Tab-separated table of C-alpha atoms (C1' of nucleotides) in Angstrom:
chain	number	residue	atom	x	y	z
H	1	UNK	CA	17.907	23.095	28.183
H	2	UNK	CA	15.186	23.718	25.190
H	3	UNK	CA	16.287	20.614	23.695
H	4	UNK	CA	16.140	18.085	27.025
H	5	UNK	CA	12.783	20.152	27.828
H	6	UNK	CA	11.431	19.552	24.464
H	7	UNK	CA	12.041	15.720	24.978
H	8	UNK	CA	10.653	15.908	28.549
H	9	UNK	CA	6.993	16.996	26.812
H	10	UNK	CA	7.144	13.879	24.329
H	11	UNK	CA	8.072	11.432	27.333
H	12	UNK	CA	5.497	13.244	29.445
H	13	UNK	CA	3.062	12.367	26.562
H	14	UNK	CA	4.446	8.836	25.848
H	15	UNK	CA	4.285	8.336	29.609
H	16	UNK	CA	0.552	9.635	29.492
H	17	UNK	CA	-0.422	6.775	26.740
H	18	UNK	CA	1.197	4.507	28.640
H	19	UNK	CA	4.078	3.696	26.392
H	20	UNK	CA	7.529	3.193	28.117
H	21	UNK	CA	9.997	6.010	26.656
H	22	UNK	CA	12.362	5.044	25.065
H	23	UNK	CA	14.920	6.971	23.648
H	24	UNK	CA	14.003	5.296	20.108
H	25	UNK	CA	10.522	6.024	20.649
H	26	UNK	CA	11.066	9.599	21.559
H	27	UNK	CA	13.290	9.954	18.564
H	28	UNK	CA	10.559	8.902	16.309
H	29	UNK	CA	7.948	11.140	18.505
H	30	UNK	CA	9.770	13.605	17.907
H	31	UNK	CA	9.059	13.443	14.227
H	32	UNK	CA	6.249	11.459	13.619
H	33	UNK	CA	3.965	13.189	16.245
H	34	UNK	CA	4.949	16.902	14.895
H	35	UNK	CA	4.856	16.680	11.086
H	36	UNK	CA	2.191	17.582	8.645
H	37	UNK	CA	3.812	15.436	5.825
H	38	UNK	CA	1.842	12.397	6.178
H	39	UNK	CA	5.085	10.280	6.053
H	40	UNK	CA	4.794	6.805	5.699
H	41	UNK	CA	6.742	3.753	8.142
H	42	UNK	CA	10.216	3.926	5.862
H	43	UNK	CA	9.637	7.760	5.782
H	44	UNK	CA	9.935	8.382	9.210
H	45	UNK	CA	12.870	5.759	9.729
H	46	UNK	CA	15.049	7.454	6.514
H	47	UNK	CA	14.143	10.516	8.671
H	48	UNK	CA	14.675	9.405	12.101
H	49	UNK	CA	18.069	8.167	11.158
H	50	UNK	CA	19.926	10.982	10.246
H	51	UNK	CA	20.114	11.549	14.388
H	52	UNK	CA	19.720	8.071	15.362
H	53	UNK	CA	21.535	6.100	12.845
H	54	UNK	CA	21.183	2.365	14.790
H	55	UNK	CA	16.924	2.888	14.889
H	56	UNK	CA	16.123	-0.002	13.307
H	57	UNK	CA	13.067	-0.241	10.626
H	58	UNK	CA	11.407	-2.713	12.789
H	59	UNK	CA	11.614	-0.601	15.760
H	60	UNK	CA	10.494	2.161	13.089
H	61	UNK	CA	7.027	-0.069	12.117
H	62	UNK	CA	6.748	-1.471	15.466
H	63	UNK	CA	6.817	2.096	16.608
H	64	UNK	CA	4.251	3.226	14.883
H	65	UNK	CA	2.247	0.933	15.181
H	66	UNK	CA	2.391	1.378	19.132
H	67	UNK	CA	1.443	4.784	18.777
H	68	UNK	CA	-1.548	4.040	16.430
H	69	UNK	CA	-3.095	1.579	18.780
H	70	UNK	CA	-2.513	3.882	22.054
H	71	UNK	CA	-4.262	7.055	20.101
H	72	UNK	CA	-1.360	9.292	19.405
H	73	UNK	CA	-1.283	8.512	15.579
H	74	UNK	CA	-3.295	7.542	12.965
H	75	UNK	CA	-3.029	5.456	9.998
H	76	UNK	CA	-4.713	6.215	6.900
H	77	UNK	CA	-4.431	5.128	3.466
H	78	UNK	CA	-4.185	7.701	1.088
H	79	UNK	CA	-1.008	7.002	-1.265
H	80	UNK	CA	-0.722	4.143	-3.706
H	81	UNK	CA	0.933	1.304	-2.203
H	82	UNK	CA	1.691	2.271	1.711
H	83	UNK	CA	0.072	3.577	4.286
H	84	UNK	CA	0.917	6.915	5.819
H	85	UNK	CA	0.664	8.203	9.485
H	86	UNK	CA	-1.050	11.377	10.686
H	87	UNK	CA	-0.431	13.186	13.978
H	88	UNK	CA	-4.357	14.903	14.212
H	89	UNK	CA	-6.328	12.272	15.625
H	90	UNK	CA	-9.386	14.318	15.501
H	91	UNK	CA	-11.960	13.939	12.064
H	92	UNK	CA	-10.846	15.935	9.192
H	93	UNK	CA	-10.300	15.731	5.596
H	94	UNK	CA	-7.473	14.992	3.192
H	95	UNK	CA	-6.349	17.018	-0.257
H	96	UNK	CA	-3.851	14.571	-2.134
H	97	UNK	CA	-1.817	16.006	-4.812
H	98	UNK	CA	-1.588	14.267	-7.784
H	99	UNK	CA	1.570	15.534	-9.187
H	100	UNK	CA	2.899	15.754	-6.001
H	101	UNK	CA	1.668	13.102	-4.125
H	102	UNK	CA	1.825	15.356	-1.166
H	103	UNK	CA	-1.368	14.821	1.672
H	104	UNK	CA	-2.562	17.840	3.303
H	105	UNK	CA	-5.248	18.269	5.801
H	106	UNK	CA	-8.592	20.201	5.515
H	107	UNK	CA	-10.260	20.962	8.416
H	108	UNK	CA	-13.807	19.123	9.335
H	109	UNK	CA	-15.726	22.063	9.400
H	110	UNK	CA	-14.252	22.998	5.602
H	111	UNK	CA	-16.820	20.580	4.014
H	112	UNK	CA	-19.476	19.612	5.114
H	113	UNK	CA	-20.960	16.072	4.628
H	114	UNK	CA	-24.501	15.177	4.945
H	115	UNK	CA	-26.468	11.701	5.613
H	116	UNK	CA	-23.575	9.432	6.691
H	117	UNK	CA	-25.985	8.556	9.364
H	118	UNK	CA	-28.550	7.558	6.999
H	119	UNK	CA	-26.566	4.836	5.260
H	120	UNK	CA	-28.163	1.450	5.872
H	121	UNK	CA	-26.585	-1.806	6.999
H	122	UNK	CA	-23.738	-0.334	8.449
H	123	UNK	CA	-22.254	0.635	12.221
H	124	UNK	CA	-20.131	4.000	10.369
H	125	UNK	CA	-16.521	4.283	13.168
H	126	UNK	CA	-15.278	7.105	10.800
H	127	UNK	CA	-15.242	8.797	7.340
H	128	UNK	CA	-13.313	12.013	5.642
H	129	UNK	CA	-13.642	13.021	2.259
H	130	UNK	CA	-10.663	12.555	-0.112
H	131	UNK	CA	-9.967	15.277	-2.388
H	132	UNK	CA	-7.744	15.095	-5.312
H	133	UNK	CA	-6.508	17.156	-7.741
H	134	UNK	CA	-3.611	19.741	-8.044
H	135	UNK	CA	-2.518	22.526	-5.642
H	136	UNK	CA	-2.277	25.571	-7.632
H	137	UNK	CA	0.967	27.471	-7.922
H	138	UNK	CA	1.475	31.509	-8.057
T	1	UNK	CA	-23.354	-18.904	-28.252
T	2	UNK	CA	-24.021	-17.059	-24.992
T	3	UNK	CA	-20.323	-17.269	-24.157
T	4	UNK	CA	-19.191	-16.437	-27.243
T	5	UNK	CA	-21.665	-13.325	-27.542
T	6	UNK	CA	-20.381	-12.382	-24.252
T	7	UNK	CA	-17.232	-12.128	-25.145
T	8	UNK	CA	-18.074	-10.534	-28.409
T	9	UNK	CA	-19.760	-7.740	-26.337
T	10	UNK	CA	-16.301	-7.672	-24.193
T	11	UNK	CA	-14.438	-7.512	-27.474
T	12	UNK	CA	-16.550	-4.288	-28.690
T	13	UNK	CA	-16.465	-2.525	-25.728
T	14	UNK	CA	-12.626	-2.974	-26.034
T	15	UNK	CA	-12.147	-1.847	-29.569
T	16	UNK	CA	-14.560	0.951	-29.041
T	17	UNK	CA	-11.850	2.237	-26.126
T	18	UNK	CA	-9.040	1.726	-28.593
T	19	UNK	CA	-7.898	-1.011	-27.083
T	20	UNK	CA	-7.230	-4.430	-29.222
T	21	UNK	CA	-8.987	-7.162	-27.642
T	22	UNK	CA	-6.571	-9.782	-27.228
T	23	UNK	CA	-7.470	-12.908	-25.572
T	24	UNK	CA	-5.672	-12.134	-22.552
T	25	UNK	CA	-7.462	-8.520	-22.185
T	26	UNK	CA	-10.584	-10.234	-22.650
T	27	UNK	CA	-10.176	-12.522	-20.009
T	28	UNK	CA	-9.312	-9.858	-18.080
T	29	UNK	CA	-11.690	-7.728	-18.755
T	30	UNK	CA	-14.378	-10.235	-18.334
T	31	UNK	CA	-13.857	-10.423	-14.928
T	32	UNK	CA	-12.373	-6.773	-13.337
T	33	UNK	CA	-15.207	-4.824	-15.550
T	34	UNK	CA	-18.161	-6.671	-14.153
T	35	UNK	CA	-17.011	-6.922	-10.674
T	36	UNK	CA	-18.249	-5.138	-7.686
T	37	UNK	CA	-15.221	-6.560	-5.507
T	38	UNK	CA	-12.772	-3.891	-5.911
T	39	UNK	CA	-9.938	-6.719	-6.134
T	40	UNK	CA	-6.277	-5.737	-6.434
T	41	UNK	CA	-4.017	-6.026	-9.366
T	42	UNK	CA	-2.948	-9.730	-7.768
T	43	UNK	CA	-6.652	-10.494	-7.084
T	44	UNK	CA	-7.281	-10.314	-10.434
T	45	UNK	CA	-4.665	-12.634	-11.542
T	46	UNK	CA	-5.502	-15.269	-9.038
T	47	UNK	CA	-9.276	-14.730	-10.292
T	48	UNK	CA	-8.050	-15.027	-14.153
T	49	UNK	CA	-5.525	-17.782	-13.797
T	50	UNK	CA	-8.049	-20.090	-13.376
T	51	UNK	CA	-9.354	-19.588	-16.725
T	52	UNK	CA	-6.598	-18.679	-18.022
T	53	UNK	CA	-3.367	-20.479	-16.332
T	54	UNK	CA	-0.834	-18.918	-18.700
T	55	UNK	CA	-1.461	-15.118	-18.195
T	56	UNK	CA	1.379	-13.513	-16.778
T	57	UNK	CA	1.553	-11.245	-13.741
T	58	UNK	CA	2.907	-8.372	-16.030
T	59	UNK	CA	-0.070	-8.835	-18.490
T	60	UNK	CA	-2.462	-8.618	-16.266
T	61	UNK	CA	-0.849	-5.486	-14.247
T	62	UNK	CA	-0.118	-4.222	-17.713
T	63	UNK	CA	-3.637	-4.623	-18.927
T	64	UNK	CA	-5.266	-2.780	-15.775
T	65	UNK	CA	-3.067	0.145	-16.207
T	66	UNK	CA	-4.114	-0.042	-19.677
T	67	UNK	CA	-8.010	-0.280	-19.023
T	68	UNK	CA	-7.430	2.689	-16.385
T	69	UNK	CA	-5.897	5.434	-18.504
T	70	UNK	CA	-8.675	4.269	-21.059
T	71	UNK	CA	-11.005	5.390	-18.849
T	72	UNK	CA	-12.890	1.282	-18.430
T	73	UNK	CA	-11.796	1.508	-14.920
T	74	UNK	CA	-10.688	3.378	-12.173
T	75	UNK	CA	-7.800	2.606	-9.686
T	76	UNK	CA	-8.468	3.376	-5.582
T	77	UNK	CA	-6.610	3.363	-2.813
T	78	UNK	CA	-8.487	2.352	0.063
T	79	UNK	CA	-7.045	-0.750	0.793
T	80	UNK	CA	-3.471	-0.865	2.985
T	81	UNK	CA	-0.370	-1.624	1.006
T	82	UNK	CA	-2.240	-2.457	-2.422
T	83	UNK	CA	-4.340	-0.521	-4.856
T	84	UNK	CA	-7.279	-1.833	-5.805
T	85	UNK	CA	-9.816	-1.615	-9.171
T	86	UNK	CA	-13.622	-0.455	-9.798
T	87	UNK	CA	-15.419	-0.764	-12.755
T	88	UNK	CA	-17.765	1.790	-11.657
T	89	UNK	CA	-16.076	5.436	-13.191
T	90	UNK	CA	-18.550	7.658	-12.277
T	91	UNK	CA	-18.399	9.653	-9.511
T	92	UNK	CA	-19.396	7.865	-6.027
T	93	UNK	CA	-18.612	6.985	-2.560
T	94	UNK	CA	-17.221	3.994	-0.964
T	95	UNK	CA	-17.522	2.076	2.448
T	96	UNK	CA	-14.863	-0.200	3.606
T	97	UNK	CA	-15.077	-2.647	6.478
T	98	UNK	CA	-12.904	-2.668	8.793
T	99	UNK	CA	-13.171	-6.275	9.739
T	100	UNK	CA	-13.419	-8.283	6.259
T	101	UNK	CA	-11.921	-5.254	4.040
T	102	UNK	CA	-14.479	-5.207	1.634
T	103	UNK	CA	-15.112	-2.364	-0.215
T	104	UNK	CA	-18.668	-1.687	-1.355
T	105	UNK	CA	-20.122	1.552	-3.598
T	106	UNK	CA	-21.961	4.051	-2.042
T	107	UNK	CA	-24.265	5.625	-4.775
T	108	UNK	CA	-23.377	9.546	-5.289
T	109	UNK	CA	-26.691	10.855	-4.142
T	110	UNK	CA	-26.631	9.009	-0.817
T	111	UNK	CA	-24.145	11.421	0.626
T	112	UNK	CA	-24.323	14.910	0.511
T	113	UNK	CA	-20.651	16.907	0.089
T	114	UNK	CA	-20.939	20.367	0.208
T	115	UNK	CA	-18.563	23.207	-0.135
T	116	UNK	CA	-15.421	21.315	-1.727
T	117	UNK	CA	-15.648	24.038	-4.743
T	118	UNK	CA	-14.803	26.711	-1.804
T	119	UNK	CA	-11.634	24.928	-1.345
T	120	UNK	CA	-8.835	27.938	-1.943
T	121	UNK	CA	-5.474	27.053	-3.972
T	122	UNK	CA	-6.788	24.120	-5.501
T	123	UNK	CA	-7.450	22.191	-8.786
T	124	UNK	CA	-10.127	19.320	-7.372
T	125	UNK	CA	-9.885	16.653	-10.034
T	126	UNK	CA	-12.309	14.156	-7.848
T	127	UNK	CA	-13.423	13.805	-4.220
T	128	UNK	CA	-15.147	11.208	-2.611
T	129	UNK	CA	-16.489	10.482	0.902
T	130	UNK	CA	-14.679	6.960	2.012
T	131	UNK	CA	-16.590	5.308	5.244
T	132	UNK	CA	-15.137	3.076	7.481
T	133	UNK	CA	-16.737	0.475	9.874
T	134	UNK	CA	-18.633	-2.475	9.858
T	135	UNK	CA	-21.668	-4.272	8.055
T	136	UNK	CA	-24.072	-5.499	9.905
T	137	UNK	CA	-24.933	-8.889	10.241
T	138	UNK	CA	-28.543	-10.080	10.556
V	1	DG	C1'	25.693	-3.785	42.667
V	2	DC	C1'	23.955	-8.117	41.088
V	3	DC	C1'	20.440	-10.979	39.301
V	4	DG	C1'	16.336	-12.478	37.058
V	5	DA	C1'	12.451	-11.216	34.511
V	6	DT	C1'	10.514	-8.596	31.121
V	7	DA	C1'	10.460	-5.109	27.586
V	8	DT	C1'	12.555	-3.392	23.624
V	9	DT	C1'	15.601	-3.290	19.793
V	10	DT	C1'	18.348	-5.151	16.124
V	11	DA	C1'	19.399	-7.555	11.858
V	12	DG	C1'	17.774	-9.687	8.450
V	13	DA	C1'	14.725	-13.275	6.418
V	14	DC	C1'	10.440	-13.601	4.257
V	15	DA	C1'	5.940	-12.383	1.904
V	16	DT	C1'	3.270	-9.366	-0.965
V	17	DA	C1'	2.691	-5.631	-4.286
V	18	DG	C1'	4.369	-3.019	-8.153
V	19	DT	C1'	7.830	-2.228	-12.044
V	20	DC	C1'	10.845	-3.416	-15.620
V	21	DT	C1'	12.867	-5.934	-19.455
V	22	DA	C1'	14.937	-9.556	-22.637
V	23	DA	C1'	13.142	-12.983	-25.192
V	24	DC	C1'	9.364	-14.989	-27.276
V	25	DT	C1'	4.798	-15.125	-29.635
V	26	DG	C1'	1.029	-13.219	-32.337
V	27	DC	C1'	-0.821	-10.333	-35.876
V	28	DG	C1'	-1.350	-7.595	-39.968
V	29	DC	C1'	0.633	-6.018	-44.110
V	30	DC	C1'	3.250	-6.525	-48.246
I	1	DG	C1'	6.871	-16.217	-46.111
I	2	DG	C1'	9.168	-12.252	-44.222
I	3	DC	C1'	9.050	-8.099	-41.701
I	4	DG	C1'	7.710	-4.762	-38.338
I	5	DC	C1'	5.155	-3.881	-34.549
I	6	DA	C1'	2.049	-5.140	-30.669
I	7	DG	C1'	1.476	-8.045	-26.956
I	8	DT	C1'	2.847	-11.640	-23.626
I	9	DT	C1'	5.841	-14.321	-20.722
I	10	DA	C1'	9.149	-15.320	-17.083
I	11	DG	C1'	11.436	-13.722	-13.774
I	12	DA	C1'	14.603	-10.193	-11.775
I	13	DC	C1'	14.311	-6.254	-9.052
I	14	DT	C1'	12.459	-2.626	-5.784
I	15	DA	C1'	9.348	-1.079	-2.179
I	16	DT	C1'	6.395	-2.052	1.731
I	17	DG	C1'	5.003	-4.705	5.607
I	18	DT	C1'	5.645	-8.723	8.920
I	19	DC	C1'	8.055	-11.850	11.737
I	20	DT	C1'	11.542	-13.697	14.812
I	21	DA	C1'	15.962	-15.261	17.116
I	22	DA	C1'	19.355	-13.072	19.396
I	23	DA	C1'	21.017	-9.203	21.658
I	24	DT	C1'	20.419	-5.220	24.553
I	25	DA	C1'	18.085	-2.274	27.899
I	26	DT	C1'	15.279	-1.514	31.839
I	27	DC	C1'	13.277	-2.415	36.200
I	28	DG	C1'	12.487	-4.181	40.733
I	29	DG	C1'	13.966	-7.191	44.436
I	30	DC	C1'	17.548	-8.583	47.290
DNA sequence: GCCGATATTTAGACATAGTCTAACTGCGCC
DNA sequence: GGCGCAGTTAGACTATGTCTAAATATCGGC
């Protein structure tokens, strides 16, 4: 049903970065690969546990890491003291809350960034623009 | 004589943040507000304790967090798992490699940001472009 | 279906980074 | 010199990340 056919996407997509499915690893797909929260490693196993209480935390890191190295993630560090995985592989920027601490994502074309290609010395693989400060409330 | 008038610079810049210059501060300081290594909290007690072999891990985590909201130095986090510490508290960029981790300054004016005041729903405190890759070697 | 090989997971030890605190030391004031 | 307060020390504790022996799961061949 919706549920088994949901699962059959994320193992088609596992399958398609050549990562063997397993039900762990779809369990943590499931989350990890759909979320906007930026969670970090023992974020996504407190979360991952509540339906899969035996996942273990190296499974968890091991996981993730996996899916870093094969594309579907990516690991950026933007809170104090752990890193924190993102879902949208593609360049954009980051807004961190300060009272929050909550990440959100601002699209590439929302700023714009000039002479990265001028710096000197240096073979540039990526860059983003960090933004911090305090979302407002109503 | 010079060392002594170097630390009695230390010691004013100290006092003239508020801050009472005790001999463990000034060791500290001596180091973390002159660097351009961006060390972490740890780095800097490694770096200290050799002058210094009886200043305590607290102290010297204290005395960063006090230097920080004193505005003498500003805390980052570009490096995984750890924060890290820059002297340097105006506004500018910062490239880390991705094979040695160092993190080097990128002067403001080399990068061009545009359109982060068009940002809707937010307070920006700071931003700050943060490139990744490698140096070149020779 | 069994077996062997390999992949994956588990449980927990270990290391590093950050925080906290009781006890001790240093400093300035009276 | 005593007192009150600031600062430091030593180390316990928590959080994050890594590592590994042992156990479990999966797969392909027979």
């Amino acid at each position: 049903m919706t549920r088994r056919s949901g699962n059959q996407a994320l193992i088609d997509r596992l399958e398609r970065a050549d990562i063997r499915p397993s039900a762990q690893r779809v369990a943590i797909a499931g989350y990890v690969l759909s979320t906007a929260d930026h969670p970090s490693a023992d974020d996504v196993w407190q979360r991952v546990k509540v339906d899969f209480p035996m996942v273990s935390r190296a499974t968890v890191y091991n996981t993730l890491q996996l899916f870093t190295e094969h594309g579907l993630l990516r690991q950026l560090v933007l809170a104090e003291g752990k890193v924190v995985f993102d879902p949208m592989v593609e360049p954009h920027h980051h807004f961190v809350d300060d009272e929050t601490g909550a990440i959100e994502d601002i699209p590439w074309s929302a700023l714009r960034v000039g002479k990265v290609d001028e710096l000197e010395g240096v073979d540039v693989r990526e860059y983003m623009v960090v933004v911090r400060g305090r979302r407002r409330r109503p």
